[in-house]
GROMACS .gro file of C-alpha atoms in nm:
model
  438
    1MET     CA    1  15.189  11.744  16.306
    2LYS     CA    2  15.495  11.847  16.124
    3ARG     CA    3  15.794  11.590  16.147
    4GLU     CA    4  16.163  11.688  16.172
    5GLU     CA    5  16.377  11.426  16.042
    6ILE     CA    6  16.682  11.331  16.255
    7VAL     CA    7  17.029  11.213  16.145
    8MET     CA    8  17.237  10.978  16.370
    9LEU     CA    9  17.603  11.029  16.367
   10CYS     CA   10  17.758  10.692  16.457
   11THR     CA   11  18.050  10.476  16.527
   12SER     CA   12  18.084  10.090  16.519
   13ASP     CA   13  18.240  10.025  16.857
   14LEU     CA   14  18.451   9.775  17.033
   15SER     CA   15  18.140   9.545  17.080
   16GLY     CA   16  18.037   9.575  16.695
   17GLN     CA   17  17.746   9.783  16.817
   18VAL     CA   18  17.657  10.093  16.615
   19ARG     CA   19  17.603  10.378  16.868
   20GLY     CA   20  17.584  10.760  16.826
   21LYS     CA   21  17.386  11.080  16.870
   22GLY     CA   22  17.126  11.231  16.669
   23PHE     CA   23  17.066  11.592  16.544
   24PRO     CA   24  16.821  11.758  16.328
   25ALA     CA   25  16.872  11.693  15.958
   26SER     CA   26  16.857  12.085  15.899
   27ASP     CA   27  17.188  12.100  16.099
   28LEU     CA   28  17.367  11.849  15.865
   29LYS     CA   29  17.604  12.087  15.701
   30GLU     CA   30  17.711  12.249  16.029
   31ARG     CA   31  17.757  11.894  16.185
   32LEU     CA   32  17.970  11.774  15.906
   33VAL     CA   33  18.225  12.045  16.007
   34LYS     CA   34  18.215  12.038  16.369
   35GLY     CA   35  18.090  11.669  16.458
   36ILE     CA   36  17.931  11.586  16.791
   37GLY     CA   37  18.061  11.531  17.144
   38TRP     CA   38  18.150  11.191  17.241
   39THR     CA   39  18.280  11.028  17.584
   40PRO     CA   40  18.555  10.782  17.615
   41THR     CA   41  18.387  10.547  17.848
   42ASN     CA   42  18.120  10.486  17.563
   43SER     CA   43  18.372  10.258  17.423
   44MET     CA   44  18.324  10.018  17.726
   45ILE     CA   45  17.959   9.970  17.695
   46THR     CA   46  17.922   9.595  17.617
   47ALA     CA   47  17.675   9.436  17.350
   48HIS     CA   48  17.460   9.334  17.648
   49GLY     CA   49  17.446   9.675  17.823
   50PRO     CA   50  17.681   9.669  18.137
   51ILE     CA   51  17.979   9.897  18.105
   52ALA     CA   52  18.320   9.711  18.135
   53PRO     CA   53  18.594   9.861  18.377
   54SER     CA   54  18.703  10.173  18.206
   55PRO     CA   55  19.026  10.337  18.223
   56TRP     CA   56  18.860  10.673  18.180
   57GLY     CA   57  18.566  10.653  18.396
   58PRO     CA   58  18.360  10.979  18.391
   59PHE     CA   59  18.657  11.187  18.257
   60GLY     CA   60  18.753  11.295  17.916
   61ASP     CA   61  18.589  11.433  17.613
   62LEU     CA   62  18.614  11.349  17.234
   63VAL     CA   63  18.423  11.426  16.923
   64LEU     CA   64  18.268  11.208  16.658
   65VAL     CA   65  18.374  11.357  16.317
   66PRO     CA   66  18.149  11.239  16.035
   67ASP     CA   67  18.261  11.128  15.702
   68ALA     CA   68  17.988  11.263  15.453
   69ALA     CA   69  18.081  10.983  15.208
   70THR     CA   70  17.910  10.741  15.455
   71GLN     CA   71  17.592  10.880  15.477
   72VAL     CA   72  17.307  10.652  15.451
   73ARG     CA   73  16.948  10.784  15.383
   74VAL     CA   74  16.660  10.539  15.311
   75ASP     CA   75  16.302  10.677  15.272
   76PHE     CA   76  16.057  10.421  15.402
   77GLY     CA   77  15.746  10.630  15.315
   78ALA     CA   78  15.511  10.853  15.527
   79ASP     CA   79  15.417  10.585  15.766
   80HIS     CA   80  15.784  10.530  15.893
   81ALA     CA   81  16.086  10.751  15.999
   82ALA     CA   82  16.366  10.760  15.748
   83GLU     CA   83  16.684  10.567  15.804
   84ASN     CA   84  16.940  10.837  15.817
   85PHE     CA   85  17.280  10.780  15.965
   86ILE     CA   86  17.642  10.876  15.907
   87LEU     CA   87  17.952  10.708  16.016
   88GLY     CA   88  18.243  10.875  16.153
   89ASP     CA   89  18.577  10.871  16.325
   90ILE     CA   90  18.635  10.912  16.704
   91CYS     CA   91  18.893  11.221  16.747
   92CYS     CA   92  19.047  11.401  17.017
   93LEU     CA   93  18.930  11.759  17.072
   94ASP     CA   94  19.245  11.888  16.881
   95GLY     CA   95  19.119  11.681  16.583
   96SER     CA   96  19.373  11.409  16.587
   97PRO     CA   97  19.286  11.051  16.570
   98TRP     CA   98  19.174  10.901  16.908
   99PRO     CA   99  19.374  10.562  16.939
  100VAL     CA  100  19.086  10.355  17.048
  101CYS     CA  101  18.875  10.426  16.752
  102PRO     CA  102  18.796  10.128  16.554
  103ARG     CA  103  18.780  10.309  16.216
  104GLY     CA  104  19.077  10.490  16.301
  105PHE     CA  105  19.265  10.162  16.356
  106LEU     CA  106  19.174  10.021  16.013
  107LYS     CA  107  19.281  10.337  15.860
  108ARG     CA  108  19.614  10.314  16.037
  109VAL     CA  109  19.676   9.955  15.891
  110LEU     CA  110  19.562  10.039  15.532
  111GLN     CA  111  19.786  10.353  15.539
  112ALA     CA  112  20.098  10.119  15.659
  113ILE     CA  113  20.008   9.863  15.385
  114GLU     CA  114  20.033  10.160  15.133
  115ASP     CA  115  20.334  10.339  15.267
  116ARG     CA  116  20.554  10.017  15.312
  117HIS     CA  117  20.431   9.803  15.016
  118ARG     CA  118  20.251  10.037  14.788
  119LEU     CA  119  19.945   9.829  14.802
  120ARG     CA  120  19.581   9.863  14.856
  121VAL     CA  121  19.321   9.618  14.967
  122LYS     CA  122  18.979   9.543  14.787
  123ALA     CA  123  18.740   9.359  15.016
  124ALA     CA  124  18.380   9.258  15.044
  125PHE     CA  125  18.202   9.112  15.352
  126GLU     CA  126  17.944   8.817  15.304
  127HIS     CA  127  17.682   8.813  15.570
  128GLU     CA  128  17.472   8.544  15.716
  129PHE     CA  129  17.184   8.644  15.947
  130ILE     CA  130  16.850   8.535  16.100
  131TYR     CA  131  16.521   8.664  15.997
  132ASP     CA  132  16.234   8.620  16.236
  133GLY     CA  133  15.981   8.705  15.968
  134VAL     CA  134  15.966   8.340  15.860
  135SER     CA  135  15.912   8.019  16.073
  136GLU     CA  136  16.151   7.731  16.091
  137ARG     CA  137  16.083   7.449  15.843
  138PRO     CA  138  16.263   7.129  15.765
  139ASN     CA  139  16.452   7.107  15.433
  140ALA     CA  140  16.430   7.492  15.369
  141SER     CA  141  16.797   7.519  15.296
  142TYR     CA  142  16.864   7.727  14.982
  143ALA     CA  143  16.500   7.647  14.899
  144LEU     CA  144  16.281   7.854  14.658
  145ASP     CA  145  16.020   7.809  14.940
  146ALA     CA  146  16.240   7.970  15.203
  147PHE     CA  147  16.311   8.266  14.974
  148ARG     CA  148  15.935   8.299  14.901
  149ARG     CA  149  15.826   8.310  15.260
  150GLN     CA  150  16.038   8.613  15.333
  151ASP     CA  151  15.794   8.783  15.112
  152LEU     CA  152  15.890   9.155  15.086
  153PHE     CA  153  16.188   9.163  15.296
  154ALA     CA  154  16.437   9.093  15.010
  155GLU     CA  155  16.277   9.342  14.781
  156THR     CA  156  16.265   9.597  15.024
  157PHE     CA  157  16.621   9.526  15.141
  158LEU     CA  158  16.739   9.540  14.780
  159GLY     CA  159  16.563   9.880  14.728
  160ALA     CA  160  16.700  10.020  15.046
  161LEU     CA  161  17.060   9.900  14.949
  162LYS     CA  162  17.018  10.070  14.613
  163GLU     CA  163  16.900  10.400  14.783
  164ALA     CA  164  17.210  10.378  14.996
  165GLY     CA  165  17.420  10.361  14.701
  166LEU     CA  166  17.527   9.995  14.768
  167THR     CA  167  17.516   9.723  14.491
  168LEU     CA  168  17.370   9.390  14.582
  169ASP     CA  169  17.571   9.081  14.470
  170THR     CA  170  17.374   8.813  14.608
  171PHE     CA  171  17.091   8.726  14.851
  172MET     CA  172  16.958   8.378  14.930
  173PRO     CA  173  16.828   8.155  15.188
  174GLU     CA  174  17.096   7.970  15.365
  175TYR     CA  175  17.141   7.634  15.524
  176GLY     CA  176  17.052   7.721  15.898
  177PRO     CA  177  16.701   7.769  16.036
  178THR     CA  178  16.559   8.111  15.917
  179GLN     CA  179  16.895   8.191  15.786
  180TYR     CA  180  16.967   8.406  15.495
  181GLU     CA  181  17.294   8.542  15.325
  182VAL     CA  182  17.365   8.876  15.159
  183THR     CA  183  17.677   8.999  14.991
  184VAL     CA  184  17.736   9.342  14.826
  185GLY     CA  185  18.016   9.433  14.566
  186PRO     CA  186  18.378   9.488  14.681
  187ALA     CA  187  18.522   9.817  14.773
  188ILE     CA  188  18.864   9.948  14.823
  189GLY     CA  189  19.003  10.018  15.184
  190VAL     CA  190  18.775  10.150  15.450
  191LYS     CA  191  18.475  10.174  15.229
  192ALA     CA  192  18.451   9.803  15.246
  193ALA     CA  193  18.397   9.809  15.630
  194ASP     CA  194  18.166  10.099  15.592
  195HIS     CA  195  17.956   9.910  15.350
  196ALA     CA  196  17.953   9.613  15.595
  197VAL     CA  197  17.819   9.826  15.879
  198ALA     CA  198  17.564   9.980  15.648
  199VAL     CA  199  17.445   9.643  15.510
  200ARG     CA  200  17.369   9.515  15.853
  201GLU     CA  201  17.194   9.825  15.980
  202ILE     CA  202  16.977   9.853  15.665
  203ALA     CA  203  16.878   9.483  15.708
  204ARG     CA  204  16.774   9.565  16.058
  205GLY     CA  205  16.598   9.870  15.944
  206VAL     CA  206  16.408   9.685  15.666
  207ALA     CA  207  16.303   9.406  15.922
  208THR     CA  208  16.183   9.673  16.190
  209ARG     CA  209  15.975   9.844  15.934
  210LEU     CA  210  15.816   9.510  15.851
  211GLY     CA  211  15.738   9.431  16.209
  212HIS     CA  212  16.026   9.167  16.242
  213ARG     CA  213  16.398   9.151  16.335
  214ALA     CA  214  16.707   9.058  16.161
  215SER     CA  215  16.976   8.921  16.401
  216PHE     CA  216  17.343   8.881  16.304
  217THR     CA  217  17.415   8.679  16.614
  218PRO     CA  218  17.703   8.432  16.561
  219ILE     CA  219  17.481   8.137  16.643
  220LEU     CA  220  17.104   8.095  16.712
  221ARG     CA  221  17.142   7.801  16.941
  222PRO     CA  222  17.413   7.562  17.047
  223ASP     CA  223  17.304   7.297  16.804
  224ALA     CA  224  17.218   7.529  16.509
  225VAL     CA  225  17.425   7.643  16.214
  226GLY     CA  226  17.631   7.950  16.276
  227ASN     CA  227  17.607   8.302  16.113
  228GLY     CA  228  17.954   8.375  15.962
  229VAL     CA  229  18.096   8.672  15.822
  230HIS     CA  230  18.328   8.581  15.542
  231VAL     CA  231  18.581   8.850  15.429
  232HIS     CA  232  18.665   8.828  15.081
  233PHE     CA  233  18.986   9.035  14.983
  234SER     CA  234  19.255   9.084  14.737
  235LEU     CA  235  19.572   9.313  14.689
  236VAL     CA  236  19.596   9.586  14.421
  237ASP     CA  237  19.885   9.810  14.325
  238ALA     CA  238  19.837  10.134  14.483
  239ALA     CA  239  19.918  10.351  14.188
  240SER     CA  240  19.759  10.157  13.915
  241GLY     CA  241  19.483   9.971  14.072
  242THR     CA  242  19.621   9.648  13.899
  243PRO     CA  243  19.562   9.319  14.081
  244VAL     CA  244  19.886   9.151  14.230
  245ASN     CA  245  19.753   8.830  14.348
  246HIS     CA  246  19.810   8.588  14.057
  247ASP     CA  247  20.110   8.401  13.943
  248PRO     CA  248  20.044   8.115  13.694
  249ALA     CA  249  20.354   7.958  13.786
  250HIS     CA  250  20.239   7.873  14.135
  251ALA     CA  251  20.035   7.548  14.162
  252TYR     CA  252  19.742   7.738  14.299
  253GLY     CA  253  19.804   8.060  14.124
  254LEU     CA  254  19.954   8.258  14.422
  255SER     CA  255  20.183   8.549  14.373
  256MET     CA  256  20.471   8.588  14.609
  257ARG     CA  257  20.317   8.891  14.759
  258ALA     CA  258  19.977   8.772  14.790
  259GLY     CA  259  20.142   8.448  14.946
  260ALA     CA  260  20.336   8.640  15.210
  261PHE     CA  261  20.016   8.843  15.296
  262ILE     CA  262  19.825   8.536  15.343
  263SER     CA  263  20.092   8.351  15.534
  264GLY     CA  264  20.094   8.645  15.785
  265ILE     CA  265  19.719   8.602  15.829
  266LEU     CA  266  19.751   8.227  15.882
  267ARG     CA  267  20.040   8.274  16.126
  268LYS     CA  268  19.866   8.522  16.357
  269LEU     CA  269  19.517   8.377  16.316
  270PRO     CA  270  19.520   8.214  16.658
  271ALA     CA  271  19.613   8.559  16.818
  272ILE     CA  272  19.360   8.772  16.604
  273THR     CA  273  19.062   8.532  16.650
  274ALA     CA  274  19.000   8.722  16.952
  275VAL     CA  275  18.908   9.014  16.754
  276THR     CA  276  18.747   8.834  16.432
  277ALA     CA  277  18.516   8.600  16.659
  278ALA     CA  278  18.444   8.838  16.925
  279SER     CA  279  18.169   8.668  17.143
  280THR     CA  280  18.163   8.373  17.374
  281VAL     CA  281  17.919   8.190  17.143
  282SER     CA  282  18.151   8.246  16.840
  283TYR     CA  283  18.341   7.957  16.961
  284LEU     CA  284  18.025   7.715  16.932
  285ARG     CA  285  18.082   7.780  16.554
  286LEU     CA  286  18.458   7.749  16.510
  287THR     CA  287  18.462   7.370  16.549
  288PRO     CA  288  18.559   7.109  16.284
  289ASN     CA  289  18.303   6.952  16.064
  290ARG     CA  290  18.048   7.244  16.082
  291TRP     CA  291  18.160   7.425  15.764
  292SER     CA  292  18.342   7.678  15.962
  293ALA     CA  293  18.701   7.743  16.040
  294ALA     CA  294  18.862   7.570  16.331
  295TYR     CA  295  19.244   7.580  16.225
  296ASN     CA  296  19.473   7.826  16.074
  297ASN     CA  297  19.500   7.645  15.740
  298LEU     CA  298  19.513   7.748  15.386
  299GLY     CA  299  19.263   7.571  15.174
  300TYR     CA  300  19.191   7.552  14.807
  301ARG     CA  301  18.824   7.580  14.753
  302ASP     CA  302  18.777   7.449  15.100
  303ARG     CA  303  18.488   7.603  15.317
  304GLU     CA  304  18.647   7.477  15.633
  305ALA     CA  305  18.976   7.650  15.578
  306GLY     CA  306  19.085   7.955  15.791
  307VAL     CA  307  19.171   8.123  15.469
  308ARG     CA  308  19.069   7.971  15.133
  309ILE     CA  309  19.163   8.048  14.765
  310CYS     CA  310  18.839   8.117  14.586
  311PRO     CA  311  18.745   7.954  14.264
  312VAL     CA  312  18.761   8.141  13.934
  313PHE     CA  313  18.499   8.042  13.670
  314GLU     CA  314  18.751   7.975  13.401
  315THR     CA  315  18.659   8.031  13.035
  316THR     CA  316  18.861   8.113  12.728
  317SER     CA  317  18.791   8.481  12.796
  318THR     CA  318  18.867   8.478  13.171
  319ASP     CA  319  19.141   8.718  13.299
  320VAL     CA  320  19.232   8.500  13.613
  321GLY     CA  321  19.450   8.773  13.754
  322LYS     CA  322  19.144   9.000  13.802
  323GLN     CA  323  18.923   8.737  13.942
  324LEU     CA  324  19.165   8.556  14.191
  325HIS     CA  325  19.089   8.668  14.553
  326PHE     CA  326  19.095   8.508  14.896
  327GLU     CA  327  18.843   8.445  15.179
  328PHE     CA  328  18.883   8.477  15.556
  329ARG     CA  329  18.638   8.247  15.729
  330ALA     CA  330  18.704   8.278  16.108
  331ALA     CA  331  18.487   8.567  16.172
  332ASP     CA  332  18.142   8.675  16.269
  333ALA     CA  333  17.931   8.987  16.326
  334ALA     CA  334  18.014   9.041  16.685
  335ALA     CA  335  18.312   9.201  16.567
  336SER     CA  336  18.312   9.556  16.428
  337PRO     CA  337  18.390   9.549  16.068
  338TYR     CA  338  18.663   9.797  16.134
  339LEU     CA  339  18.831   9.582  16.386
  340LEU     CA  340  18.772   9.276  16.194
  341LEU     CA  341  18.916   9.378  15.860
  342GLY     CA  342  19.193   9.583  16.044
  343ALA     CA  343  19.308   9.268  16.239
  344ILE     CA  344  19.310   9.049  15.922
  345LEU     CA  345  19.515   9.321  15.733
  346ALA     CA  346  19.753   9.376  16.014
  347ALA     CA  347  19.831   9.025  16.014
  348GLY     CA  348  19.869   9.023  15.644
  349LEU     CA  349  20.122   9.323  15.679
  350TYR     CA  350  20.304   9.116  15.923
  351GLY     CA  351  20.361   8.866  15.654
  352LEU     CA  352  20.461   9.113  15.373
  353ASP     CA  353  20.703   9.301  15.619
  354ARG     CA  354  20.893   8.958  15.691
  355ASP     CA  355  20.839   8.836  15.321
  356LEU     CA  356  20.713   8.514  15.465
  357PRO     CA  357  20.711   8.225  15.221
  358VAL     CA  358  20.396   8.109  15.058
  359ALA     CA  359  20.208   7.880  15.263
  360GLU     CA  360  20.131   7.510  15.164
  361VAL     CA  361  19.777   7.441  15.076
  362CYS     CA  362  19.632   7.187  15.326
  363GLN     CA  363  19.511   6.884  15.134
  364GLY     CA  364  19.212   6.751  15.331
  365ALA     CA  365  19.071   6.845  15.673
  366PRO     CA  366  19.323   6.933  15.929
  367GLN     CA  367  19.157   6.741  16.205
  368ASP     CA  368  19.218   6.429  16.003
  369LEU     CA  369  19.604   6.487  15.982
  370SER     CA  370  19.843   6.377  16.244
  371ASP     CA  371  20.012   6.613  16.494
  372ASP     CA  372  20.334   6.583  16.309
  373GLU     CA  373  20.158   6.653  15.975
  374ARG     CA  374  19.992   6.969  16.109
  375CYS     CA  375  20.310   7.084  16.251
  376LYS     CA  376  20.499   7.065  15.943
  377LEU     CA  377  20.242   7.273  15.770
  378GLY     CA  378  20.243   7.520  16.053
  379ILE     CA  379  19.878   7.445  16.132
  380GLU     CA  380  19.718   7.460  16.475
  381ARG     CA  381  19.383   7.440  16.628
  382LEU     CA  382  19.225   7.786  16.687
  383PRO     CA  383  19.144   7.892  17.056
  384PRO     CA  384  18.831   7.706  17.170
  385SER     CA  385  18.689   7.988  17.386
  386LEU     CA  386  18.700   8.378  17.396
  387PRO     CA  387  18.901   8.377  17.708
  388GLU     CA  388  19.166   8.158  17.563
  389ALA     CA  389  19.167   8.368  17.245
  390LEU     CA  390  19.196   8.683  17.443
  391ASP     CA  391  19.506   8.549  17.613
  392ARG     CA  392  19.671   8.464  17.276
  393PHE     CA  393  19.592   8.815  17.153
  394GLU     CA  394  19.729   8.971  17.479
  395ALA     CA  395  20.066   8.752  17.449
  396ASP     CA  396  20.120   8.845  17.095
  397THR     CA  397  20.372   9.138  17.048
  398ASP     CA  398  20.407   9.138  16.669
  399LEU     CA  399  20.095   9.334  16.597
  400ALA     CA  400  20.113   9.544  16.906
  401ASP     CA  401  20.224   9.876  16.730
  402LEU     CA  402  19.953   9.847  16.485
  403PHE     CA  403  19.682   9.803  16.724
  404GLY     CA  404  19.851  10.039  16.972
  405ALA     CA  405  19.857  10.004  17.351
  406ASP     CA  406  19.548  10.193  17.420
  407LEU     CA  407  19.310  10.025  17.185
  408LYS     CA  408  19.451   9.667  17.280
  409SER     CA  409  19.421   9.720  17.652
  410ALA     CA  410  19.083   9.865  17.608
  411TYR     CA  411  18.968   9.579  17.397
  412LEU     CA  412  19.106   9.329  17.643
  413ALA     CA  413  18.924   9.478  17.933
  414HIS     CA  414  18.623   9.504  17.751
  415LYS     CA  415  18.589   9.165  17.617
  416ARG     CA  416  18.719   8.978  17.941
  417PHE     CA  417  18.443   9.147  18.122
  418GLU     CA  418  18.186   9.034  17.871
  419ALA     CA  419  18.319   8.677  17.879
  420GLU     CA  420  18.304   8.678  18.261
  421MET     CA  421  17.937   8.809  18.244
  422MET     CA  422  17.841   8.553  17.987
  423GLY     CA  423  18.039   8.262  18.149
  424LYS     CA  424  17.777   8.251  18.432
  425LEU     CA  425  17.500   8.158  18.194
  426SER     CA  426  17.420   7.841  18.010
  427ALA     CA  427  17.525   7.805  17.639
  428GLU     CA  428  17.143   7.838  17.563
  429GLU     CA  429  17.115   8.143  17.759
  430GLN     CA  430  17.417   8.303  17.605
  431CYS     CA  431  17.307   8.244  17.275
  432GLU     CA  432  16.963   8.407  17.345
  433ARG     CA  433  17.162   8.720  17.494
  434TYR     CA  434  17.350   8.737  17.153
  435ARG     CA  435  17.050   8.683  16.954
  436ILE     CA  436  16.900   8.999  17.121
  437ALA     CA  437  17.210   9.205  17.108
  438TYR     CA  438  17.304   9.157  16.729
   0.00000   0.00000   0.00000
């Protein structure tokens, strides 16, 4: 029987799920122009299936408009369907951006940074995930044996990433049970989030073709090591592309502009955690002494900091200005990459707009400091649960214009419904639900 290849036109929605509609590949040229119909209430479908209370109900029509530059096509041979999808923007029928579109939100923030400060953002996402094609073994962390036992997954994954036009930076077995990590090279602006979506979906696609599953759940079990998403970022001059992050006169090399940007992130981190750590089980990770962010502190080479200054391998030929960058650590893959990056950058823009002073680097673990010491540094504990994080997000007014009233209210309704639904389950049951969903 002759097969007809199908292309999926997709969006990464409020729950970080990639949803869309398919059409024959032969219609691609036409669909790149006219897109495909979409429904507002689709955005209220939770990661677990039930639909959160929708302000739109059965009413309204939208259109998914594809961005041809995002197309991913991976040929898995005659025995498997090709992986073929395109990412796009959710628009109104007149072509204007729909305010609740996550990708549109990120674009708004990026444009505001460029318009107000003539800066662009370079970013890369570092993903941790669980691959169930290997069995749990003690002492497998970072081990050659753990790498060996995943067999063809890594090679097939690398081949698929290359075919999709992505450049693998690193792949390795991580510390947790059956846990691996993947990072691709940095990209400017919205492409960084596009690449993050593609990396996750290609990993899932490769695992499926090998008869297994890859899950980007925030945590496998309450007692396990969590799966983080670490967002590496830096600022560049919009006109020249020159990095603007480094000042050798600063003790830790921070320029005033980068410092103001990071200070904004730190100040707004307790509020945006609701967006960057978007599941109930995310907060099993965000606790002290778990190599995960629990405070809104700035760290120097500190892997428990909310934001850390990343190390530079310094040699006589090193251009520190080109290498210096920063890492946001209070995040996981329950968040759409567009909402995640957009929230971080909106907070950074807040810092730039107010020309905030460069934050002090926290020396040591915040939990070991006194309340007075933390107060002097502007350090506070991140919300300990999703409902509390959502309350902080709702109460914050400084980022309201960038998020927009429609997106913010839809997100709060969506996530509060999810939190209430998950709150009826034990921590172990919640972990299992999220493992399946992500």
